[in-house]
Every structure is written in structure tokens, then in C-alpha cells.
Amino acid sequence: MIGLVVVSHSPALAHAAVDLALQMVPGEKPAIAIAAGAGEGLIGTDAAAVSAAIDEVASPDGVLVIMDLGSAVMSAEMALDFRSSQAEVRLSSAPFVEGLLAAIVTAAGGASLADVDREARGALAPKIQMLGGPEPAPADPAARLAPLTPEELRADLVIVNVDGLHARPAATLVSTLAGFDARLTVVNQRTPRAPVAANSLIGLLSLGAKSGDVLTVAASGRQAAEALARVTAMVNDGFGEPKADRT
């Protein structure tokens, strides 16, 4: 599992952002080190502290560094010259809060350094879509609902959560699928676009799935049946959250 370093001018901001993200991870959590502030009660960043944080969470799988702004980026760049560990380190351009949430959830699922960085950097996409930004191109219906291959399974599942498929149930789904040897994709039938990976938090949030929406989930791989059954049970149960009144 990769390590994560959080670099911020404000210790309070850094700890609050990490606490928020960790609430979305029910199981094993990645190693996280915070390098925030420039000393007792001082706002700022310290390259030496960032370097120590990188060494603290260094992993053979790599380290992703997420920064807030300005000198945090410069301190992170300088820290690369001071560290003693040899793990691969990436400095991410991800948005601080959304990117950190996406990174922690994705890392907890055992994703690679490159995949975690990509998820973090794309973390603003769902918000942009919700606020009327550019929409992804619709998928070709023929490709979206291509004939089943011999090893693929498919199910149409109705979102019953009052608030739809928001961050918490989406993160729960990502964490759950990490335990299966299977590949799952999801399409929202209300707004049909290209399928998204079911183990991508940002992909799931980009579906904009509301209560009552029908999601088509396709599964393939050695544990496809088990994974699809687990997803079906979670969706039908509303991920343990209140369900919309269907009476």
C-alpha cells in the first residue's frame, strides 16, 4: 500500500481534511504523515518536516504528496533533496480536500501510486459536472450495452438511498471491491455515458446517481459472481443508510 504525505500551511486544516477522508475508509487505512505549519503556532511550511514525513511513510509501493498552495509546493520540491528513503515519490497537483479524500480511499483499496495520483488529480470532476461544467460525451449505446461475454455478468440495480450515491456509500463500495479478484464497471441509465470503474471513487461520483436511478453493473474476472452479489446486496440495503420511501 502506498504512503501519503499531507503538506499544509495550517495544522488544523490538514488534520481536519485527513479526518474527513478517513471517515470514508471502513477497513485498513494507508500510512499518512502530516507536515503542516512552520513551527509552534506559525502558519507556513517546512521542507525538513516534509522530508521527514516522506521518510516516515516510505513504502516500496511509493509515496504520494498532496499540498495546499504556494510555498507548500516549493517545500515539497525541496524535501525531495533531503529525504533518506529511496521510494518513488510523486508530488500531486490534486485539489487539497477533494484530492486527499480520493487519494486516501483509493490507496486503501491497494491501488498503485499512478492510479492513486490519477484519482486525486481528477477529484474536482464530479463537482464541475454538478455545477454545470462540461459534460463527458455520451457513450455509444451499442458499446455501452454490448453483448455479454461468456465470463461477464450484469445486473440492473436501483439506488434506494435518500441522498443517492454520494461520497460515503461510494467510498464503501470502492473499499469492499478491493477484496475481490474481479473487474466491475457501472453505467447510470438516467445519464448514459461511458462505463466507469466501480473501484474508482471519482468515477462513481461522476455518475451523479440520485435516489431511484438504475445502475447497470457489469462484472468479469475470477470472483465476478461473488463481487456482483456483494454489490447487489449493498445497493439493495442502501449501504446501511436511510432509504427513500417507495410506498
PDB file of C-alpha atoms in Angstrom:
ATOM      1  CA  MET A   1       0.000   0.000   0.000  1.00  0.00           C
ATOM      2  CA  ILE A   2       1.378   3.446  -0.869  1.00  0.00           C
ATOM      3  CA  GLY A   3       2.094   6.101   1.756  1.00  0.00           C
ATOM      4  CA  LEU A   4       0.574   9.575   1.777  1.00  0.00           C
ATOM      5  CA  VAL A   5       2.065  12.877   2.912  1.00  0.00           C
ATOM      6  CA  VAL A   6      -0.162  15.887   3.561  1.00  0.00           C
ATOM      7  CA  VAL A   7       1.525  19.292   3.325  1.00  0.00           C
ATOM      8  CA  SER A   8      -0.392  22.350   4.515  1.00  0.00           C
ATOM      9  CA  HIS A   9       0.187  25.826   5.907  1.00  0.00           C
ATOM     10  CA  SER A  10      -2.307  25.022   8.657  1.00  0.00           C
ATOM     11  CA  PRO A  11      -2.139  22.021  11.035  1.00  0.00           C
ATOM     12  CA  ALA A  12      -5.842  22.449  11.785  1.00  0.00           C
ATOM     13  CA  LEU A  13      -6.738  22.315   8.092  1.00  0.00           C
ATOM     14  CA  ALA A  14      -4.527  19.299   7.448  1.00  0.00           C
ATOM     15  CA  HIS A  15      -5.858  17.268  10.361  1.00  0.00           C
ATOM     16  CA  ALA A  16      -9.476  18.151   9.539  1.00  0.00           C
ATOM     17  CA  ALA A  17      -9.052  17.126   5.887  1.00  0.00           C
ATOM     18  CA  VAL A  18      -7.419  13.832   6.860  1.00  0.00           C
ATOM     19  CA  ASP A  19     -10.111  13.120   9.484  1.00  0.00           C
ATOM     20  CA  LEU A  20     -12.833  13.737   6.895  1.00  0.00           C
ATOM     21  CA  ALA A  21     -11.230  11.353   4.412  1.00  0.00           C
ATOM     22  CA  LEU A  22     -10.603   8.628   6.980  1.00  0.00           C
ATOM     23  CA  GLN A  23     -14.307   8.558   7.835  1.00  0.00           C
ATOM     24  CA  MET A  24     -14.818   7.163   4.329  1.00  0.00           C
ATOM     25  CA  VAL A  25     -12.460   4.203   4.875  1.00  0.00           C
ATOM     26  CA  PRO A  26     -14.045   1.421   6.942  1.00  0.00           C
ATOM     27  CA  GLY A  27     -11.160  -1.041   6.780  1.00  0.00           C
ATOM     28  CA  GLU A  28      -7.372  -0.905   6.595  1.00  0.00           C
ATOM     29  CA  LYS A  29      -6.029   2.614   6.124  1.00  0.00           C
ATOM     30  CA  PRO A  30      -2.888   3.756   4.313  1.00  0.00           C
ATOM     31  CA  ALA A  31       0.044   5.252   6.206  1.00  0.00           C
ATOM     32  CA  ILE A  32      -0.428   9.034   6.392  1.00  0.00           C
ATOM     33  CA  ALA A  33       2.029  11.662   7.661  1.00  0.00           C
ATOM     34  CA  ILE A  34       1.154  15.329   8.095  1.00  0.00           C
ATOM     35  CA  ALA A  35       3.720  18.093   7.623  1.00  0.00           C
ATOM     36  CA  ALA A  36       1.860  21.286   8.450  1.00  0.00           C
ATOM     37  CA  GLY A  37       2.822  24.666   9.862  1.00  0.00           C
ATOM     38  CA  ALA A  38       6.233  26.307  10.166  1.00  0.00           C
ATOM     39  CA  GLY A  39       6.743  25.870  13.882  1.00  0.00           C
ATOM     40  CA  GLU A  40       4.822  26.411  17.108  1.00  0.00           C
ATOM     41  CA  GLY A  41       1.736  28.442  16.221  1.00  0.00           C
ATOM     42  CA  LEU A  42       3.175  29.595  12.890  1.00  0.00           C
ATOM     43  CA  ILE A  43       1.370  29.325   9.568  1.00  0.00           C
ATOM     44  CA  GLY A  44       3.618  28.071   6.782  1.00  0.00           C
ATOM     45  CA  THR A  45       5.522  25.003   5.579  1.00  0.00           C
ATOM     46  CA  ASP A  46       8.903  23.473   6.324  1.00  0.00           C
ATOM     47  CA  ALA A  47      10.856  21.415   3.775  1.00  0.00           C
ATOM     48  CA  ALA A  48      12.654  19.486   6.523  1.00  0.00           C
ATOM     49  CA  ALA A  49       9.331  18.467   8.056  1.00  0.00           C
ATOM     50  CA  VAL A  50       8.049  17.353   4.651  1.00  0.00           C
ATOM     51  CA  SER A  51      11.210  15.299   4.089  1.00  0.00           C
ATOM     52  CA  ALA A  52      10.801  13.598   7.473  1.00  0.00           C
ATOM     53  CA  ALA A  53       7.162  12.861   6.679  1.00  0.00           C
ATOM     54  CA  ILE A  54       8.122  11.224   3.370  1.00  0.00           C
ATOM     55  CA  ASP A  55      10.666   9.009   5.130  1.00  0.00           C
ATOM     56  CA  GLU A  56       8.090   8.127   7.799  1.00  0.00           C
ATOM     57  CA  VAL A  57       5.588   6.642   5.326  1.00  0.00           C
ATOM     58  CA  ALA A  58       8.023   5.485   2.632  1.00  0.00           C
ATOM     59  CA  SER A  59       6.812   2.254   1.074  1.00  0.00           C
ATOM     60  CA  PRO A  60       8.038   0.008  -1.752  1.00  0.00           C
ATOM     61  CA  ASP A  61       4.748   0.948  -3.431  1.00  0.00           C
ATOM     62  CA  GLY A  62       5.660   4.654  -3.371  1.00  0.00           C
ATOM     63  CA  VAL A  63       4.604   7.882  -1.688  1.00  0.00           C
ATOM     64  CA  LEU A  64       2.100  10.481  -2.876  1.00  0.00           C
ATOM     65  CA  VAL A  65       2.433  14.046  -1.573  1.00  0.00           C
ATOM     66  CA  ILE A  66      -0.626  16.314  -1.598  1.00  0.00           C
ATOM     67  CA  MET A  67      -0.104  20.032  -0.908  1.00  0.00           C
ATOM     68  CA  ASP A  68      -2.378  23.003  -0.350  1.00  0.00           C
ATOM     69  CA  LEU A  69      -0.837  26.048  -2.079  1.00  0.00           C
ATOM     70  CA  GLY A  70       2.098  28.360  -2.665  1.00  0.00           C
ATOM     71  CA  SER A  71       5.123  27.554  -0.551  1.00  0.00           C
ATOM     72  CA  ALA A  72       3.732  24.095   0.237  1.00  0.00           C
ATOM     73  CA  VAL A  73       4.642  23.127  -3.320  1.00  0.00           C
ATOM     74  CA  MET A  74       8.121  24.630  -3.037  1.00  0.00           C
ATOM     75  CA  SER A  75       8.723  22.940   0.311  1.00  0.00           C
ATOM     76  CA  ALA A  76       7.682  19.588  -1.127  1.00  0.00           C
ATOM     77  CA  GLU A  77      10.026  20.015  -4.067  1.00  0.00           C
ATOM     78  CA  MET A  78      12.924  20.886  -1.755  1.00  0.00           C
ATOM     79  CA  ALA A  79      12.118  17.947   0.508  1.00  0.00           C
ATOM     80  CA  LEU A  80      12.950  15.509  -2.285  1.00  0.00           C
ATOM     81  CA  ASP A  81      16.618  16.520  -1.942  1.00  0.00           C
ATOM     82  CA  PHE A  82      16.682  15.946   1.824  1.00  0.00           C
ATOM     83  CA  ARG A  83      14.950  12.589   2.222  1.00  0.00           C
ATOM     84  CA  SER A  84      16.871   9.430   3.014  1.00  0.00           C
ATOM     85  CA  SER A  85      14.341   6.899   1.698  1.00  0.00           C
ATOM     86  CA  GLN A  86      14.535   5.634  -1.883  1.00  0.00           C
ATOM     87  CA  ALA A  87      10.838   5.054  -2.548  1.00  0.00           C
ATOM     88  CA  GLU A  88       9.278   6.628  -5.614  1.00  0.00           C
ATOM     89  CA  VAL A  89       7.644   9.943  -4.661  1.00  0.00           C
ATOM     90  CA  ARG A  90       5.047  11.863  -6.668  1.00  0.00           C
ATOM     91  CA  LEU A  91       4.001  15.432  -5.968  1.00  0.00           C
ATOM     92  CA  SER A  92       0.336  15.625  -6.907  1.00  0.00           C
ATOM     93  CA  SER A  93      -1.430  18.623  -8.435  1.00  0.00           C
ATOM     94  CA  ALA A  94      -4.692  17.390  -6.902  1.00  0.00           C
ATOM     95  CA  PRO A  95      -7.104  19.785  -5.145  1.00  0.00           C
ATOM     96  CA  PHE A  96      -6.358  19.629  -1.443  1.00  0.00           C
ATOM     97  CA  VAL A  97      -9.590  18.437   0.205  1.00  0.00           C
ATOM     98  CA  GLU A  98     -11.247  16.520  -2.642  1.00  0.00           C
ATOM     99  CA  GLY A  99      -7.938  15.119  -3.862  1.00  0.00           C
ATOM    100  CA  LEU A 100      -6.922  13.973  -0.414  1.00  0.00           C
ATOM    101  CA  LEU A 101     -10.233  12.174   0.078  1.00  0.00           C
ATOM    102  CA  ALA A 102      -9.927  10.443  -3.288  1.00  0.00           C
ATOM    103  CA  ALA A 103      -6.291   9.526  -2.624  1.00  0.00           C
ATOM    104  CA  ILE A 104      -6.904   8.004   0.804  1.00  0.00           C
ATOM    105  CA  VAL A 105      -9.917   5.965  -0.333  1.00  0.00           C
ATOM    106  CA  THR A 106      -8.117   4.728  -3.455  1.00  0.00           C
ATOM    107  CA  ALA A 107      -4.879   3.952  -1.624  1.00  0.00           C
ATOM    108  CA  ALA A 108      -6.806   1.971   1.000  1.00  0.00           C
ATOM    109  CA  GLY A 109      -8.054  -0.232  -1.836  1.00  0.00           C
ATOM    110  CA  GLY A 110      -4.469  -1.174  -2.715  1.00  0.00           C
ATOM    111  CA  ALA A 111      -4.218   0.875  -5.920  1.00  0.00           C
ATOM    112  CA  SER A 112      -0.858   1.734  -7.446  1.00  0.00           C
ATOM    113  CA  LEU A 113       0.868   5.084  -6.991  1.00  0.00           C
ATOM    114  CA  ALA A 114      -0.032   6.107 -10.540  1.00  0.00           C
ATOM    115  CA  ASP A 115      -3.695   5.152 -10.089  1.00  0.00           C
ATOM    116  CA  VAL A 116      -3.995   6.958  -6.759  1.00  0.00           C
ATOM    117  CA  ASP A 117      -2.422  10.084  -8.233  1.00  0.00           C
ATOM    118  CA  ARG A 118      -4.766   9.980 -11.225  1.00  0.00           C
ATOM    119  CA  GLU A 119      -7.835   9.618  -9.000  1.00  0.00           C
ATOM    120  CA  ALA A 120      -6.684  12.501  -6.801  1.00  0.00           C
ATOM    121  CA  ARG A 121      -5.990  14.813  -9.732  1.00  0.00           C
ATOM    122  CA  GLY A 122      -9.432  14.144 -11.193  1.00  0.00           C
ATOM    123  CA  ALA A 123     -11.238  14.757  -7.911  1.00  0.00           C
ATOM    124  CA  LEU A 124     -12.881  18.013  -9.000  1.00  0.00           C
ATOM    125  CA  ALA A 125     -14.630  16.448 -11.995  1.00  0.00           C
ATOM    126  CA  PRO A 126     -17.871  15.462 -10.179  1.00  0.00           C
ATOM    127  CA  LYS A 127     -18.237  18.955  -8.686  1.00  0.00           C
ATOM    128  CA  ILE A 128     -17.616  20.572 -12.075  1.00  0.00           C
ATOM    129  CA  GLN A 129     -20.341  18.428 -13.622  1.00  0.00           C
ATOM    130  CA  MET A 130     -22.800  19.116 -10.789  1.00  0.00           C
ATOM    131  CA  LEU A 131     -22.314  22.869 -11.197  1.00  0.00           C
ATOM    132  CA  GLY A 132     -22.913  22.838 -14.932  1.00  0.00           C
ATOM    133  CA  GLY A 133     -19.402  22.377 -16.246  1.00  0.00           C
ATOM    134  CA  PRO A 134     -18.527  20.412 -19.390  1.00  0.00           C
ATOM    135  CA  GLU A 135     -20.227  17.027 -19.517  1.00  0.00           C
ATOM    136  CA  PRO A 136     -18.474  13.893 -20.790  1.00  0.00           C
ATOM    137  CA  ALA A 137     -19.590  12.791 -24.229  1.00  0.00           C
ATOM    138  CA  PRO A 138     -22.445  10.268 -24.220  1.00  0.00           C
ATOM    139  CA  ALA A 139     -21.366   6.704 -24.756  1.00  0.00           C
ATOM    140  CA  ASP A 140     -22.315   4.781 -27.864  1.00  0.00           C
ATOM    141  CA  PRO A 141     -25.366   2.782 -26.668  1.00  0.00           C
ATOM    142  CA  ALA A 142     -24.209  -0.248 -28.642  1.00  0.00           C
ATOM    143  CA  ALA A 143     -20.832  -0.187 -26.929  1.00  0.00           C
ATOM    144  CA  ARG A 144     -22.281   0.681 -23.539  1.00  0.00           C
ATOM    145  CA  LEU A 145     -24.584  -2.330 -23.528  1.00  0.00           C
ATOM    146  CA  ALA A 146     -22.525  -4.667 -25.670  1.00  0.00           C
ATOM    147  CA  PRO A 147     -23.493  -8.350 -25.655  1.00  0.00           C
ATOM    148  CA  LEU A 148     -22.310 -10.209 -22.590  1.00  0.00           C
ATOM    149  CA  THR A 149     -19.057 -12.076 -22.969  1.00  0.00           C
ATOM    150  CA  PRO A 150     -19.005 -15.658 -21.639  1.00  0.00           C
ATOM    151  CA  GLU A 151     -17.263 -14.587 -18.440  1.00  0.00           C
ATOM    152  CA  GLU A 152     -19.252 -11.383 -17.810  1.00  0.00           C
ATOM    153  CA  LEU A 153     -22.235 -10.950 -15.509  1.00  0.00           C
ATOM    154  CA  ARG A 154     -24.595  -7.997 -15.387  1.00  0.00           C
ATOM    155  CA  ALA A 155     -27.236  -6.608 -13.034  1.00  0.00           C
ATOM    156  CA  ASP A 156     -29.530  -3.569 -13.011  1.00  0.00           C
ATOM    157  CA  LEU A 157     -29.621  -2.086  -9.513  1.00  0.00           C
ATOM    158  CA  VAL A 158     -31.828   0.706  -8.168  1.00  0.00           C
ATOM    159  CA  ILE A 159     -30.283   3.311  -5.866  1.00  0.00           C
ATOM    160  CA  VAL A 160     -32.532   3.476  -2.796  1.00  0.00           C
ATOM    161  CA  ASN A 161     -30.528   5.917  -0.665  1.00  0.00           C
ATOM    162  CA  VAL A 162     -32.350   9.157   0.080  1.00  0.00           C
ATOM    163  CA  ASP A 163     -29.271  11.166  -0.909  1.00  0.00           C
ATOM    164  CA  GLY A 164     -28.270   8.975  -3.834  1.00  0.00           C
ATOM    165  CA  LEU A 165     -24.808   7.528  -4.369  1.00  0.00           C
ATOM    166  CA  HIS A 166     -22.867  10.213  -2.504  1.00  0.00           C
ATOM    167  CA  ALA A 167     -19.306  10.080  -1.176  1.00  0.00           C
ATOM    168  CA  ARG A 168     -19.745   7.751   1.790  1.00  0.00           C
ATOM    169  CA  PRO A 169     -21.537   4.842   0.052  1.00  0.00           C
ATOM    170  CA  ALA A 170     -19.309   5.268  -2.997  1.00  0.00           C
ATOM    171  CA  ALA A 171     -16.214   5.014  -0.796  1.00  0.00           C
ATOM    172  CA  THR A 172     -17.682   1.961   0.937  1.00  0.00           C
ATOM    173  CA  LEU A 173     -18.183   0.309  -2.441  1.00  0.00           C
ATOM    174  CA  VAL A 174     -14.599   1.043  -3.502  1.00  0.00           C
ATOM    175  CA  SER A 175     -13.229  -0.379  -0.249  1.00  0.00           C
ATOM    176  CA  THR A 176     -15.382  -3.507  -0.499  1.00  0.00           C
ATOM    177  CA  LEU A 177     -14.343  -4.314  -4.058  1.00  0.00           C
ATOM    178  CA  ALA A 178     -10.668  -4.237  -3.089  1.00  0.00           C
ATOM    179  CA  GLY A 179     -11.177  -7.694  -1.591  1.00  0.00           C
ATOM    180  CA  PHE A 180     -12.338  -9.326  -4.851  1.00  0.00           C
ATOM    181  CA  ASP A 181     -10.454 -10.579  -7.881  1.00  0.00           C
ATOM    182  CA  ALA A 182     -12.915  -9.040 -10.300  1.00  0.00           C
ATOM    183  CA  ARG A 183     -13.385  -6.059 -12.591  1.00  0.00           C
ATOM    184  CA  LEU A 184     -16.686  -4.161 -12.316  1.00  0.00           C
ATOM    185  CA  THR A 185     -17.985  -1.255 -14.369  1.00  0.00           C
ATOM    186  CA  VAL A 186     -21.056   0.914 -13.813  1.00  0.00           C
ATOM    187  CA  VAL A 187     -23.399   2.940 -16.035  1.00  0.00           C
ATOM    188  CA  ASN A 188     -26.200   5.230 -14.827  1.00  0.00           C
ATOM    189  CA  GLN A 189     -29.181   4.585 -17.110  1.00  0.00           C
ATOM    190  CA  ARG A 190     -30.589   8.074 -16.478  1.00  0.00           C
ATOM    191  CA  THR A 191     -27.481   9.771 -17.877  1.00  0.00           C
ATOM    192  CA  PRO A 192     -25.850   7.085 -20.018  1.00  0.00           C
ATOM    193  CA  ARG A 193     -22.180   7.766 -20.615  1.00  0.00           C
ATOM    194  CA  ALA A 194     -19.143   5.572 -20.902  1.00  0.00           C
ATOM    195  CA  PRO A 195     -18.938   2.989 -18.097  1.00  0.00           C
ATOM    196  CA  VAL A 196     -16.860   3.930 -15.055  1.00  0.00           C
ATOM    197  CA  ALA A 197     -14.776   1.582 -12.957  1.00  0.00           C
ATOM    198  CA  ALA A 198     -16.601   0.544  -9.790  1.00  0.00           C
ATOM    199  CA  ASN A 199     -13.349   0.799  -7.816  1.00  0.00           C
ATOM    200  CA  SER A 200     -12.944   4.479  -8.751  1.00  0.00           C
ATOM    201  CA  LEU A 201     -14.408   6.897  -6.189  1.00  0.00           C
ATOM    202  CA  ILE A 202     -14.280   9.784  -8.655  1.00  0.00           C
ATOM    203  CA  GLY A 203     -15.817   7.658 -11.394  1.00  0.00           C
ATOM    204  CA  LEU A 204     -18.717   6.628  -9.155  1.00  0.00           C
ATOM    205  CA  LEU A 205     -19.363  10.210  -8.021  1.00  0.00           C
ATOM    206  CA  SER A 206     -19.298  11.394 -11.636  1.00  0.00           C
ATOM    207  CA  LEU A 207     -22.363   9.207 -12.298  1.00  0.00           C
ATOM    208  CA  GLY A 208     -24.484  11.719 -10.371  1.00  0.00           C
ATOM    209  CA  ALA A 209     -26.690   8.831  -9.262  1.00  0.00           C
ATOM    210  CA  LYS A 210     -29.812  10.001  -7.438  1.00  0.00           C
ATOM    211  CA  SER A 211     -32.376   8.035  -5.478  1.00  0.00           C
ATOM    212  CA  GLY A 212     -34.343   5.918  -7.940  1.00  0.00           C
ATOM    213  CA  ASP A 213     -31.664   5.850 -10.623  1.00  0.00           C
ATOM    214  CA  VAL A 214     -30.902   2.473 -12.181  1.00  0.00           C
ATOM    215  CA  LEU A 215     -27.246   1.474 -12.379  1.00  0.00           C
ATOM    216  CA  THR A 216     -26.140  -1.253 -14.749  1.00  0.00           C
ATOM    217  CA  VAL A 217     -23.216  -3.091 -13.167  1.00  0.00           C
ATOM    218  CA  ALA A 218     -21.122  -5.477 -15.270  1.00  0.00           C
ATOM    219  CA  ALA A 219     -18.628  -7.854 -13.684  1.00  0.00           C
ATOM    220  CA  SER A 220     -15.902 -10.094 -15.045  1.00  0.00           C
ATOM    221  CA  GLY A 221     -12.998 -11.991 -13.551  1.00  0.00           C
ATOM    222  CA  ARG A 222     -12.426 -14.971 -11.277  1.00  0.00           C
ATOM    223  CA  GLN A 223     -14.704 -13.659  -8.496  1.00  0.00           C
ATOM    224  CA  ALA A 224     -17.192 -11.809 -10.695  1.00  0.00           C
ATOM    225  CA  ALA A 225     -20.233 -13.621  -9.305  1.00  0.00           C
ATOM    226  CA  GLU A 226     -19.217 -13.058  -5.689  1.00  0.00           C
ATOM    227  CA  ALA A 227     -18.372  -9.406  -6.263  1.00  0.00           C
ATOM    228  CA  LEU A 228     -21.615  -8.695  -8.119  1.00  0.00           C
ATOM    229  CA  ALA A 229     -23.637 -10.438  -5.408  1.00  0.00           C
ATOM    230  CA  ARG A 230     -21.938  -8.319  -2.749  1.00  0.00           C
ATOM    231  CA  VAL A 231     -22.562  -5.093  -4.671  1.00  0.00           C
ATOM    232  CA  THR A 232     -26.188  -6.073  -5.242  1.00  0.00           C
ATOM    233  CA  ALA A 233     -26.708  -6.670  -1.531  1.00  0.00           C
ATOM    234  CA  MET A 234     -25.063  -3.366  -0.610  1.00  0.00           C
ATOM    235  CA  VAL A 235     -27.110  -1.342  -3.100  1.00  0.00           C
ATOM    236  CA  ASN A 236     -30.382  -3.027  -2.127  1.00  0.00           C
ATOM    237  CA  ASP A 237     -29.614  -2.331   1.538  1.00  0.00           C
ATOM    238  CA  GLY A 238     -28.879   1.317   0.786  1.00  0.00           C
ATOM    239  CA  PHE A 239     -25.346   0.851   2.142  1.00  0.00           C
ATOM    240  CA  GLY A 240     -26.843   0.882   5.618  1.00  0.00           C
ATOM    241  CA  GLU A 241     -28.258   4.394   5.154  1.00  0.00           C
ATOM    242  CA  PRO A 242     -31.886   5.592   5.134  1.00  0.00           C
ATOM    243  CA  LYS A 243     -33.848   4.532   2.078  1.00  0.00           C
ATOM    244  CA  ALA A 244     -36.284   6.622   0.084  1.00  0.00           C
ATOM    245  CA  ASP A 245     -39.961   5.915   0.710  1.00  0.00           C
ATOM    246  CA  ARG A 246     -41.160   3.819  -2.247  1.00  0.00           C
ATOM    247  CA  THR A 247     -44.734   3.306  -0.990  1.00  0.00           C
TER     248      THR A 247
END
